[in-house]
Short mmCIF file of N, CA and C in Angstrom, two decimals:
data_model
loop_
_atom_site.label_atom_id
_atom_site.label_comp_id
_atom_site.label_asym_id
_atom_site.label_seq_id
_atom_site.Cartn_x
_atom_site.Cartn_y
_atom_site.Cartn_z
N MET A 1 -27.96 -143.81 132.55
CA MET A 1 -26.90 -144.72 132.16
C MET A 1 -26.76 -144.68 130.64
N PRO A 2 -25.55 -144.44 130.13
CA PRO A 2 -25.39 -144.39 128.67
C PRO A 2 -25.59 -145.75 128.03
N ALA A 3 -25.99 -145.70 126.76
CA ALA A 3 -26.16 -146.94 125.99
C ALA A 3 -24.82 -147.66 125.89
N PRO A 4 -24.84 -148.99 125.80
CA PRO A 4 -23.58 -149.71 125.64
C PRO A 4 -22.93 -149.38 124.30
N LEU A 5 -21.64 -149.42 124.28
CA LEU A 5 -20.90 -149.19 123.04
C LEU A 5 -20.98 -150.44 122.17
N PRO A 6 -20.94 -150.28 120.84
CA PRO A 6 -21.15 -151.43 119.96
C PRO A 6 -20.15 -152.56 120.15
N HIS A 7 -18.93 -152.24 120.52
CA HIS A 7 -17.92 -153.29 120.67
C HIS A 7 -18.02 -154.03 121.99
N GLU A 8 -18.82 -153.52 122.94
CA GLU A 8 -18.90 -154.13 124.26
C GLU A 8 -19.60 -155.48 124.27
N HIS A 9 -20.39 -155.77 123.25
CA HIS A 9 -21.08 -157.06 123.19
C HIS A 9 -20.49 -157.99 122.13
N LEU A 10 -19.37 -157.59 121.53
CA LEU A 10 -18.73 -158.40 120.50
C LEU A 10 -17.68 -159.32 121.11
N PRO A 11 -17.32 -160.37 120.38
CA PRO A 11 -16.24 -161.24 120.86
C PRO A 11 -14.96 -160.44 121.09
N SER A 12 -14.25 -160.78 122.13
CA SER A 12 -12.99 -160.11 122.45
C SER A 12 -11.92 -160.44 121.41
N VAL A 13 -11.22 -159.41 120.96
CA VAL A 13 -10.12 -159.57 120.02
C VAL A 13 -9.00 -158.63 120.46
N PRO A 14 -7.78 -158.83 119.95
CA PRO A 14 -6.70 -157.90 120.30
C PRO A 14 -7.04 -156.46 119.87
N ALA A 15 -6.39 -155.52 120.51
CA ALA A 15 -6.65 -154.11 120.26
C ALA A 15 -5.70 -153.53 119.20
N LEU A 16 -6.27 -152.75 118.30
CA LEU A 16 -5.49 -151.91 117.40
C LEU A 16 -5.30 -150.56 118.08
N THR A 17 -4.26 -149.85 117.72
CA THR A 17 -4.09 -148.47 118.14
C THR A 17 -4.68 -147.59 117.05
N VAL A 18 -5.64 -146.74 117.40
CA VAL A 18 -6.26 -145.83 116.45
C VAL A 18 -5.99 -144.41 116.93
N GLU A 19 -5.47 -143.58 116.02
CA GLU A 19 -5.14 -142.19 116.31
C GLU A 19 -5.72 -141.30 115.23
N SER A 20 -5.77 -140.00 115.51
CA SER A 20 -6.29 -139.05 114.54
C SER A 20 -5.66 -137.69 114.77
N ASP A 21 -5.43 -136.97 113.69
CA ASP A 21 -5.00 -135.58 113.80
C ASP A 21 -6.19 -134.67 114.02
N ASP A 22 -7.41 -135.19 113.85
CA ASP A 22 -8.62 -134.38 113.88
C ASP A 22 -9.53 -134.60 115.09
N VAL A 23 -9.61 -135.80 115.60
CA VAL A 23 -10.50 -136.10 116.72
C VAL A 23 -9.71 -136.78 117.83
N GLN A 24 -10.13 -136.54 119.06
CA GLN A 24 -9.47 -137.12 120.22
C GLN A 24 -10.47 -137.96 121.00
N ASP A 25 -10.00 -139.05 121.56
CA ASP A 25 -10.84 -139.88 122.40
C ASP A 25 -11.34 -139.05 123.58
N GLY A 26 -12.67 -138.97 123.74
CA GLY A 26 -13.27 -138.18 124.80
C GLY A 26 -13.37 -136.70 124.51
N GLY A 27 -12.81 -136.25 123.39
CA GLY A 27 -12.87 -134.84 123.01
C GLY A 27 -14.15 -134.52 122.27
N ARG A 28 -14.29 -133.26 121.90
CA ARG A 28 -15.48 -132.80 121.18
C ARG A 28 -15.19 -132.76 119.68
N LEU A 29 -16.12 -133.29 118.88
CA LEU A 29 -16.02 -133.19 117.42
C LEU A 29 -16.09 -131.74 117.01
N SER A 30 -15.27 -131.34 116.07
CA SER A 30 -15.36 -129.97 115.56
C SER A 30 -16.45 -129.91 114.49
N ASP A 31 -16.83 -128.70 114.13
CA ASP A 31 -17.85 -128.51 113.10
C ASP A 31 -17.44 -129.09 111.76
N LEU A 32 -16.15 -129.34 111.55
CA LEU A 32 -15.69 -129.98 110.31
C LEU A 32 -16.36 -131.34 110.12
N HIS A 33 -16.65 -132.03 111.22
CA HIS A 33 -17.13 -133.41 111.18
C HIS A 33 -18.61 -133.54 111.51
N VAL A 34 -19.31 -132.41 111.53
CA VAL A 34 -20.74 -132.36 111.84
C VAL A 34 -21.52 -132.33 110.53
N PHE A 35 -22.68 -132.95 110.52
CA PHE A 35 -23.55 -133.02 109.35
C PHE A 35 -23.95 -131.62 108.88
N ASN A 36 -24.21 -131.48 107.59
CA ASN A 36 -24.65 -130.20 107.03
C ASN A 36 -26.07 -130.34 106.51
N ASP A 37 -27.00 -130.63 107.41
CA ASP A 37 -28.43 -130.78 107.11
C ASP A 37 -29.10 -131.07 108.45
N TRP A 38 -30.37 -131.34 108.43
CA TRP A 38 -31.12 -131.67 109.64
C TRP A 38 -30.96 -130.57 110.70
N GLY A 39 -30.83 -129.33 110.27
CA GLY A 39 -30.66 -128.21 111.19
C GLY A 39 -29.23 -127.98 111.63
N MET A 40 -28.30 -128.77 111.13
CA MET A 40 -26.88 -128.63 111.47
C MET A 40 -26.18 -127.86 110.35
N THR A 41 -25.09 -127.18 110.69
CA THR A 41 -24.36 -126.39 109.69
C THR A 41 -22.88 -126.76 109.67
N GLY A 42 -22.59 -128.04 109.85
CA GLY A 42 -21.21 -128.50 109.81
C GLY A 42 -20.72 -128.66 108.38
N GLN A 43 -19.49 -129.14 108.26
CA GLN A 43 -18.89 -129.33 106.94
C GLN A 43 -18.95 -130.78 106.47
N ASN A 44 -19.36 -131.69 107.34
CA ASN A 44 -19.58 -133.10 106.97
C ASN A 44 -18.34 -133.77 106.37
N ILE A 45 -17.19 -133.50 106.93
CA ILE A 45 -15.93 -134.07 106.43
C ILE A 45 -15.51 -135.20 107.37
N SER A 46 -15.24 -136.37 106.80
CA SER A 46 -14.76 -137.47 107.64
C SER A 46 -13.39 -137.11 108.22
N PRO A 47 -13.12 -137.52 109.47
CA PRO A 47 -11.84 -137.17 110.08
C PRO A 47 -10.69 -138.04 109.58
N HIS A 48 -9.49 -137.50 109.75
CA HIS A 48 -8.27 -138.27 109.52
C HIS A 48 -8.23 -139.41 110.54
N LEU A 49 -7.82 -140.60 110.09
CA LEU A 49 -7.63 -141.74 110.99
C LEU A 49 -6.34 -142.46 110.60
N ARG A 50 -5.64 -142.95 111.60
CA ARG A 50 -4.40 -143.73 111.39
C ARG A 50 -4.42 -144.86 112.40
N TRP A 51 -3.96 -146.05 112.00
CA TRP A 51 -3.99 -147.19 112.91
C TRP A 51 -2.74 -148.03 112.76
N SER A 52 -2.47 -148.79 113.83
CA SER A 52 -1.28 -149.66 113.85
C SER A 52 -1.54 -150.81 114.81
N GLY A 53 -0.65 -151.81 114.74
CA GLY A 53 -0.74 -152.94 115.65
C GLY A 53 -1.59 -154.09 115.16
N ALA A 54 -1.88 -154.13 113.86
CA ALA A 54 -2.70 -155.22 113.32
C ALA A 54 -1.91 -156.53 113.30
N PRO A 55 -2.60 -157.65 113.49
CA PRO A 55 -1.92 -158.95 113.40
C PRO A 55 -1.34 -159.17 111.99
N ALA A 56 -0.30 -159.98 111.92
CA ALA A 56 0.37 -160.24 110.65
C ALA A 56 -0.56 -160.85 109.60
N GLU A 57 -1.58 -161.58 110.03
CA GLU A 57 -2.48 -162.23 109.08
C GLU A 57 -3.60 -161.30 108.57
N THR A 58 -3.56 -160.03 108.92
CA THR A 58 -4.56 -159.07 108.45
C THR A 58 -4.53 -158.99 106.93
N ARG A 59 -5.71 -159.11 106.32
CA ARG A 59 -5.82 -159.05 104.85
C ARG A 59 -6.61 -157.84 104.37
N GLY A 60 -7.26 -157.13 105.29
CA GLY A 60 -8.02 -155.94 104.93
C GLY A 60 -8.54 -155.24 106.17
N TYR A 61 -9.21 -154.11 105.94
CA TYR A 61 -9.75 -153.32 107.04
C TYR A 61 -11.15 -152.84 106.72
N ALA A 62 -11.87 -152.51 107.77
CA ALA A 62 -13.15 -151.81 107.68
C ALA A 62 -13.09 -150.67 108.68
N VAL A 63 -13.79 -149.58 108.36
CA VAL A 63 -13.88 -148.42 109.25
C VAL A 63 -15.36 -148.10 109.42
N THR A 64 -15.78 -147.94 110.67
CA THR A 64 -17.17 -147.61 110.94
C THR A 64 -17.24 -146.45 111.93
N CYS A 65 -18.37 -145.74 111.89
CA CYS A 65 -18.68 -144.74 112.90
C CYS A 65 -20.13 -144.95 113.31
N PHE A 66 -20.34 -145.12 114.61
CA PHE A 66 -21.66 -145.46 115.14
C PHE A 66 -21.97 -144.57 116.34
N ASP A 67 -23.21 -144.09 116.42
CA ASP A 67 -23.69 -143.31 117.56
C ASP A 67 -24.62 -144.20 118.38
N PRO A 68 -24.15 -144.73 119.52
CA PRO A 68 -25.00 -145.60 120.33
C PRO A 68 -26.06 -144.83 121.12
N ASP A 69 -25.94 -143.50 121.15
CA ASP A 69 -26.84 -142.67 121.95
C ASP A 69 -28.01 -142.10 121.15
N ALA A 70 -28.07 -142.38 119.85
CA ALA A 70 -29.17 -141.88 119.02
C ALA A 70 -30.50 -142.42 119.54
N PRO A 71 -31.53 -141.58 119.55
CA PRO A 71 -32.82 -142.01 120.10
C PRO A 71 -33.64 -142.83 119.10
N THR A 72 -33.07 -143.96 118.68
CA THR A 72 -33.73 -144.81 117.68
C THR A 72 -34.08 -146.19 118.21
N GLY A 73 -33.50 -146.58 119.31
CA GLY A 73 -33.65 -147.94 119.80
C GLY A 73 -32.59 -148.87 119.23
N SER A 74 -31.88 -148.40 118.20
CA SER A 74 -30.85 -149.23 117.59
C SER A 74 -29.60 -148.43 117.24
N GLY A 75 -29.44 -147.23 117.77
CA GLY A 75 -28.28 -146.42 117.46
C GLY A 75 -28.37 -145.84 116.05
N PHE A 76 -27.25 -145.30 115.56
CA PHE A 76 -27.24 -144.67 114.24
C PHE A 76 -25.87 -144.86 113.61
N TRP A 77 -25.85 -145.45 112.40
CA TRP A 77 -24.61 -145.68 111.67
C TRP A 77 -24.30 -144.44 110.82
N HIS A 78 -23.14 -143.82 111.08
CA HIS A 78 -22.70 -142.63 110.35
C HIS A 78 -21.73 -142.95 109.23
N TRP A 79 -21.05 -144.09 109.34
CA TRP A 79 -20.03 -144.42 108.33
C TRP A 79 -19.82 -145.92 108.35
N VAL A 80 -19.88 -146.54 107.16
CA VAL A 80 -19.64 -147.97 107.01
C VAL A 80 -18.78 -148.15 105.76
N LEU A 81 -17.50 -148.36 105.97
CA LEU A 81 -16.51 -148.45 104.89
C LEU A 81 -15.77 -149.78 105.04
N PHE A 82 -15.66 -150.53 103.95
CA PHE A 82 -15.00 -151.83 104.05
C PHE A 82 -14.24 -152.15 102.76
N ASP A 83 -13.58 -153.29 102.76
CA ASP A 83 -12.72 -153.75 101.66
C ASP A 83 -11.52 -152.81 101.45
N LEU A 84 -11.04 -152.20 102.53
CA LEU A 84 -9.79 -151.44 102.46
C LEU A 84 -8.64 -152.45 102.41
N PRO A 85 -7.68 -152.28 101.51
CA PRO A 85 -6.55 -153.20 101.44
C PRO A 85 -5.72 -153.19 102.73
N ALA A 86 -5.05 -154.29 103.01
CA ALA A 86 -4.21 -154.40 104.20
C ALA A 86 -3.06 -153.41 104.20
N SER A 87 -2.68 -152.91 103.04
CA SER A 87 -1.58 -151.94 102.96
C SER A 87 -1.99 -150.55 103.42
N VAL A 88 -3.28 -150.31 103.58
CA VAL A 88 -3.78 -148.99 104.00
C VAL A 88 -3.87 -148.96 105.52
N THR A 89 -3.14 -148.03 106.13
CA THR A 89 -3.19 -147.87 107.59
C THR A 89 -3.45 -146.42 107.98
N GLU A 90 -3.96 -145.65 107.03
CA GLU A 90 -4.28 -144.25 107.31
C GLU A 90 -5.24 -143.74 106.26
N LEU A 91 -6.20 -142.93 106.70
CA LEU A 91 -7.12 -142.25 105.78
C LEU A 91 -7.04 -140.76 106.06
N PRO A 92 -6.88 -139.95 105.02
CA PRO A 92 -6.85 -138.50 105.24
C PRO A 92 -8.24 -137.97 105.54
N ALA A 93 -8.31 -136.78 106.12
CA ALA A 93 -9.60 -136.13 106.31
C ALA A 93 -10.28 -136.01 104.96
N GLY A 94 -11.57 -136.30 104.93
CA GLY A 94 -12.33 -136.21 103.69
C GLY A 94 -12.37 -137.49 102.87
N ALA A 95 -11.64 -138.53 103.28
CA ALA A 95 -11.62 -139.78 102.50
C ALA A 95 -13.00 -140.41 102.41
N GLY A 96 -13.84 -140.19 103.41
CA GLY A 96 -15.17 -140.79 103.42
C GLY A 96 -16.26 -139.87 102.92
N THR A 97 -15.85 -138.72 102.40
CA THR A 97 -16.82 -137.71 101.99
C THR A 97 -16.83 -137.58 100.49
N GLY A 98 -17.97 -137.86 99.87
CA GLY A 98 -18.09 -137.81 98.41
C GLY A 98 -18.25 -136.40 97.90
N PRO A 99 -18.23 -136.23 96.59
CA PRO A 99 -18.14 -137.32 95.61
C PRO A 99 -16.72 -137.74 95.28
N GLU A 100 -15.70 -136.99 95.72
CA GLU A 100 -14.32 -137.33 95.33
C GLU A 100 -13.71 -138.45 96.14
N PHE A 101 -14.06 -138.54 97.44
CA PHE A 101 -13.46 -139.52 98.35
C PHE A 101 -11.93 -139.46 98.26
N LYS A 102 -11.38 -138.25 98.39
CA LYS A 102 -9.94 -138.05 98.23
C LYS A 102 -9.14 -138.92 99.20
N GLY A 103 -8.16 -139.61 98.65
CA GLY A 103 -7.29 -140.46 99.44
C GLY A 103 -7.85 -141.83 99.74
N LEU A 104 -9.02 -142.15 99.21
CA LEU A 104 -9.62 -143.46 99.46
C LEU A 104 -9.23 -144.42 98.33
N PRO A 105 -8.71 -145.60 98.66
CA PRO A 105 -8.36 -146.56 97.62
C PRO A 105 -9.58 -146.96 96.79
N THR A 106 -9.37 -147.22 95.52
CA THR A 106 -10.48 -147.55 94.63
C THR A 106 -11.18 -148.85 95.02
N GLU A 107 -10.49 -149.77 95.72
CA GLU A 107 -11.09 -151.04 96.13
C GLU A 107 -12.10 -150.86 97.27
N ALA A 108 -11.99 -149.77 98.00
CA ALA A 108 -12.83 -149.56 99.18
C ALA A 108 -14.29 -149.40 98.78
N VAL A 109 -15.18 -149.89 99.65
CA VAL A 109 -16.62 -149.86 99.39
C VAL A 109 -17.32 -149.16 100.56
N HIS A 110 -18.18 -148.22 100.23
CA HIS A 110 -19.06 -147.60 101.22
C HIS A 110 -20.42 -148.29 101.18
N ALA A 111 -20.88 -148.76 102.31
CA ALA A 111 -22.28 -149.19 102.42
C ALA A 111 -23.07 -147.96 102.82
N ARG A 112 -24.37 -148.04 102.65
CA ARG A 112 -25.17 -146.87 103.02
C ARG A 112 -25.19 -146.71 104.53
N ASN A 113 -25.13 -145.47 104.94
CA ASN A 113 -25.23 -145.17 106.36
C ASN A 113 -26.72 -144.98 106.71
N ASP A 114 -27.00 -144.59 107.94
CA ASP A 114 -28.40 -144.42 108.32
C ASP A 114 -29.02 -143.12 107.79
N TYR A 115 -28.24 -142.26 107.16
CA TYR A 115 -28.80 -141.13 106.41
C TYR A 115 -29.29 -141.60 105.04
N GLY A 116 -28.87 -142.81 104.64
CA GLY A 116 -29.25 -143.34 103.33
C GLY A 116 -28.25 -143.04 102.24
N THR A 117 -27.05 -142.53 102.62
CA THR A 117 -26.02 -142.21 101.63
C THR A 117 -24.84 -143.16 101.78
N LYS A 118 -24.08 -143.29 100.74
CA LYS A 118 -22.91 -144.17 100.76
C LYS A 118 -21.66 -143.31 100.92
N GLN A 119 -21.51 -142.79 102.14
CA GLN A 119 -20.38 -141.96 102.50
C GLN A 119 -20.42 -141.69 104.00
N TYR A 120 -19.47 -140.92 104.49
CA TYR A 120 -19.51 -140.47 105.88
C TYR A 120 -20.63 -139.46 106.03
N GLY A 121 -21.37 -139.57 107.11
CA GLY A 121 -22.38 -138.59 107.48
C GLY A 121 -22.10 -138.13 108.89
N GLY A 122 -21.86 -136.85 109.06
CA GLY A 122 -21.42 -136.30 110.34
C GLY A 122 -22.48 -136.33 111.44
N ALA A 123 -22.04 -135.89 112.60
CA ALA A 123 -22.88 -135.84 113.79
C ALA A 123 -24.06 -134.90 113.59
N ALA A 124 -25.22 -135.29 114.10
CA ALA A 124 -26.43 -134.45 114.04
C ALA A 124 -27.38 -134.85 115.16
N PRO A 125 -26.91 -134.77 116.42
CA PRO A 125 -27.77 -135.21 117.51
C PRO A 125 -28.88 -134.20 117.81
N PRO A 126 -29.98 -134.68 118.37
CA PRO A 126 -30.99 -133.72 118.83
C PRO A 126 -30.44 -132.96 120.04
N PRO A 127 -31.02 -131.81 120.35
CA PRO A 127 -30.55 -131.06 121.53
C PRO A 127 -30.64 -131.91 122.79
N GLY A 128 -29.70 -131.69 123.67
CA GLY A 128 -29.68 -132.44 124.93
C GLY A 128 -28.26 -132.88 125.26
N ALA A 129 -28.15 -134.03 125.85
CA ALA A 129 -26.85 -134.57 126.27
C ALA A 129 -25.99 -134.88 125.05
N PRO A 130 -24.67 -134.72 125.18
CA PRO A 130 -23.78 -135.07 124.06
C PRO A 130 -23.91 -136.55 123.69
N HIS A 131 -23.68 -136.83 122.42
CA HIS A 131 -23.67 -138.20 121.92
C HIS A 131 -22.22 -138.63 121.69
N ARG A 132 -21.99 -139.94 121.80
CA ARG A 132 -20.67 -140.51 121.52
C ARG A 132 -20.65 -140.99 120.07
N TYR A 133 -19.53 -140.76 119.41
CA TYR A 133 -19.34 -141.19 118.02
C TYR A 133 -18.16 -142.15 118.01
N VAL A 134 -18.47 -143.43 117.84
CA VAL A 134 -17.47 -144.50 117.96
C VAL A 134 -16.87 -144.77 116.58
N PHE A 135 -15.68 -144.21 116.35
CA PHE A 135 -14.93 -144.47 115.12
C PHE A 135 -14.10 -145.72 115.38
N THR A 136 -14.41 -146.80 114.66
CA THR A 136 -13.74 -148.07 114.88
C THR A 136 -13.04 -148.53 113.62
N VAL A 137 -11.82 -149.03 113.79
CA VAL A 137 -11.08 -149.66 112.71
C VAL A 137 -11.02 -151.15 113.04
N HIS A 138 -11.40 -151.97 112.07
CA HIS A 138 -11.44 -153.42 112.23
C HIS A 138 -10.39 -154.04 111.31
N ALA A 139 -9.43 -154.77 111.86
CA ALA A 139 -8.49 -155.56 111.06
C ALA A 139 -9.19 -156.87 110.72
N LEU A 140 -9.21 -157.20 109.44
CA LEU A 140 -9.98 -158.36 108.98
C LEU A 140 -9.09 -159.47 108.44
N GLY A 141 -9.56 -160.68 108.56
CA GLY A 141 -8.84 -161.84 108.04
C GLY A 141 -9.18 -162.15 106.59
N VAL A 142 -9.94 -161.27 105.94
CA VAL A 142 -10.30 -161.42 104.53
C VAL A 142 -10.00 -160.10 103.81
N ASP A 143 -9.73 -160.19 102.52
CA ASP A 143 -9.50 -158.94 101.77
C ASP A 143 -10.80 -158.36 101.23
N LYS A 144 -11.84 -159.18 101.08
CA LYS A 144 -13.16 -158.74 100.63
C LYS A 144 -14.22 -159.35 101.54
N LEU A 145 -15.18 -158.54 101.97
CA LEU A 145 -16.25 -159.06 102.84
C LEU A 145 -17.27 -159.90 102.10
N GLY A 146 -17.41 -159.69 100.80
CA GLY A 146 -18.37 -160.47 100.03
C GLY A 146 -19.78 -159.92 100.10
N VAL A 147 -19.94 -158.67 100.51
CA VAL A 147 -21.24 -158.00 100.48
C VAL A 147 -21.12 -156.75 99.62
N GLY A 148 -22.24 -156.28 99.11
CA GLY A 148 -22.23 -155.12 98.24
C GLY A 148 -22.52 -153.83 98.99
N SER A 149 -22.43 -152.73 98.27
CA SER A 149 -22.64 -151.42 98.87
C SER A 149 -24.09 -151.16 99.25
N ASP A 150 -25.02 -151.95 98.74
CA ASP A 150 -26.43 -151.79 99.10
C ASP A 150 -26.80 -152.56 100.37
N ALA A 151 -25.87 -153.30 100.93
CA ALA A 151 -26.14 -154.05 102.16
C ALA A 151 -26.40 -153.07 103.31
N SER A 152 -27.25 -153.47 104.22
CA SER A 152 -27.53 -152.63 105.39
C SER A 152 -26.31 -152.60 106.31
N PRO A 153 -26.21 -151.57 107.16
CA PRO A 153 -25.10 -151.55 108.12
C PRO A 153 -25.08 -152.80 109.01
N ALA A 154 -26.25 -153.36 109.35
CA ALA A 154 -26.28 -154.56 110.19
C ALA A 154 -25.67 -155.76 109.46
N VAL A 155 -25.97 -155.93 108.18
CA VAL A 155 -25.41 -157.04 107.40
C VAL A 155 -23.90 -156.87 107.25
N VAL A 156 -23.46 -155.66 106.95
CA VAL A 156 -22.02 -155.41 106.85
C VAL A 156 -21.37 -155.67 108.21
N GLY A 157 -22.00 -155.17 109.28
CA GLY A 157 -21.46 -155.37 110.62
C GLY A 157 -21.35 -156.84 111.00
N PHE A 158 -22.33 -157.63 110.61
CA PHE A 158 -22.27 -159.07 110.87
C PHE A 158 -21.03 -159.68 110.20
N ASN A 159 -20.80 -159.30 108.94
CA ASN A 159 -19.65 -159.84 108.20
C ASN A 159 -18.33 -159.29 108.72
N ILE A 160 -18.32 -158.05 109.16
CA ILE A 160 -17.12 -157.50 109.78
C ILE A 160 -16.80 -158.30 111.04
N THR A 161 -17.79 -158.46 111.91
CA THR A 161 -17.57 -159.17 113.18
C THR A 161 -17.10 -160.59 112.96
N ALA A 162 -17.65 -161.27 111.98
CA ALA A 162 -17.27 -162.66 111.70
C ALA A 162 -15.82 -162.78 111.22
N ASN A 163 -15.25 -161.68 110.73
CA ASN A 163 -13.90 -161.72 110.17
C ASN A 163 -12.89 -160.84 110.90
N THR A 164 -13.26 -160.30 112.05
CA THR A 164 -12.38 -159.38 112.78
C THR A 164 -11.28 -160.13 113.53
N LEU A 165 -10.04 -159.69 113.29
CA LEU A 165 -8.87 -160.21 114.00
C LEU A 165 -8.47 -159.29 115.14
N ALA A 166 -8.70 -157.99 114.96
CA ALA A 166 -8.37 -156.98 115.97
C ALA A 166 -9.22 -155.75 115.68
N ARG A 167 -9.41 -154.91 116.71
CA ARG A 167 -10.15 -153.67 116.50
C ARG A 167 -9.68 -152.62 117.50
N GLY A 168 -9.87 -151.38 117.10
CA GLY A 168 -9.57 -150.26 117.99
C GLY A 168 -10.48 -149.11 117.64
N HIS A 169 -10.58 -148.15 118.55
CA HIS A 169 -11.50 -147.05 118.30
C HIS A 169 -11.06 -145.76 118.99
N ILE A 170 -11.66 -144.68 118.52
CA ILE A 170 -11.60 -143.36 119.14
C ILE A 170 -13.05 -142.95 119.33
N ILE A 171 -13.38 -142.37 120.49
CA ILE A 171 -14.77 -142.01 120.76
C ILE A 171 -14.86 -140.54 121.17
N PRO A 172 -14.98 -139.64 120.21
CA PRO A 172 -15.26 -138.24 120.55
C PRO A 172 -16.76 -138.06 120.82
N GLU A 173 -17.12 -136.88 121.27
CA GLU A 173 -18.52 -136.57 121.57
C GLU A 173 -18.95 -135.30 120.84
N TYR A 174 -20.25 -135.16 120.69
CA TYR A 174 -20.79 -133.92 120.14
C TYR A 174 -22.22 -133.76 120.64
N GLY A 175 -22.55 -132.55 121.02
CA GLY A 175 -23.90 -132.25 121.46
C GLY A 175 -24.22 -130.79 121.23
N ILE A 176 -25.51 -130.49 121.20
CA ILE A 176 -25.96 -129.11 121.04
C ILE A 176 -26.91 -128.73 122.17
#
C-alpha cells in the first residue's frame, strides 16, 4: 500500500488547477527534473508550473514538492518555496534552481529542502518501485508567511497549512 499523500490528512480546501509544460499527473519525470548527485545524473531543473482558480482573497502562493514514498519514515521534501506574490500564477522551468533562479520573483523565499539546500532538488529514489513527486501549489490568505529561509520544511508546512485557501497538485513518478 503506498504512503498517504501529504494533502490527504490536511483540512479540505477548494482545488486549484495546476498544469505544466514539463510534467504530467501520473507521468514519468524526465531526466531534466532528476537530481544530479547521489548516483543520479539528471539536470536538477525545477519544472514549469502554471496555476489558476485561486479565490479572490488570495494574497500569495507557496510551491512545494514532496516524495511521500521516500524510505525515511517522514517522506522527503524536494522543494519548499513561499512568499510568492498573488500576481504570480506561473513559474518557468528552472525558477527553483540556483544560483540564478530565473523567472523567480525577488520576494520569493526558498526554505531548505531535505538535501539541505535552498532550492529545488530533483528526484533521487533508491532502486525499486517508482516514487511519487507531489508538486503542490498553495493559494494563501497572507502575502508573507512570517518564517525565514532557515525554517525546516515542517515549520514552513505548518504555516502554509494554517494559511491555505486553496491547493492543487500534479503528481508525476520516477523510479530506477
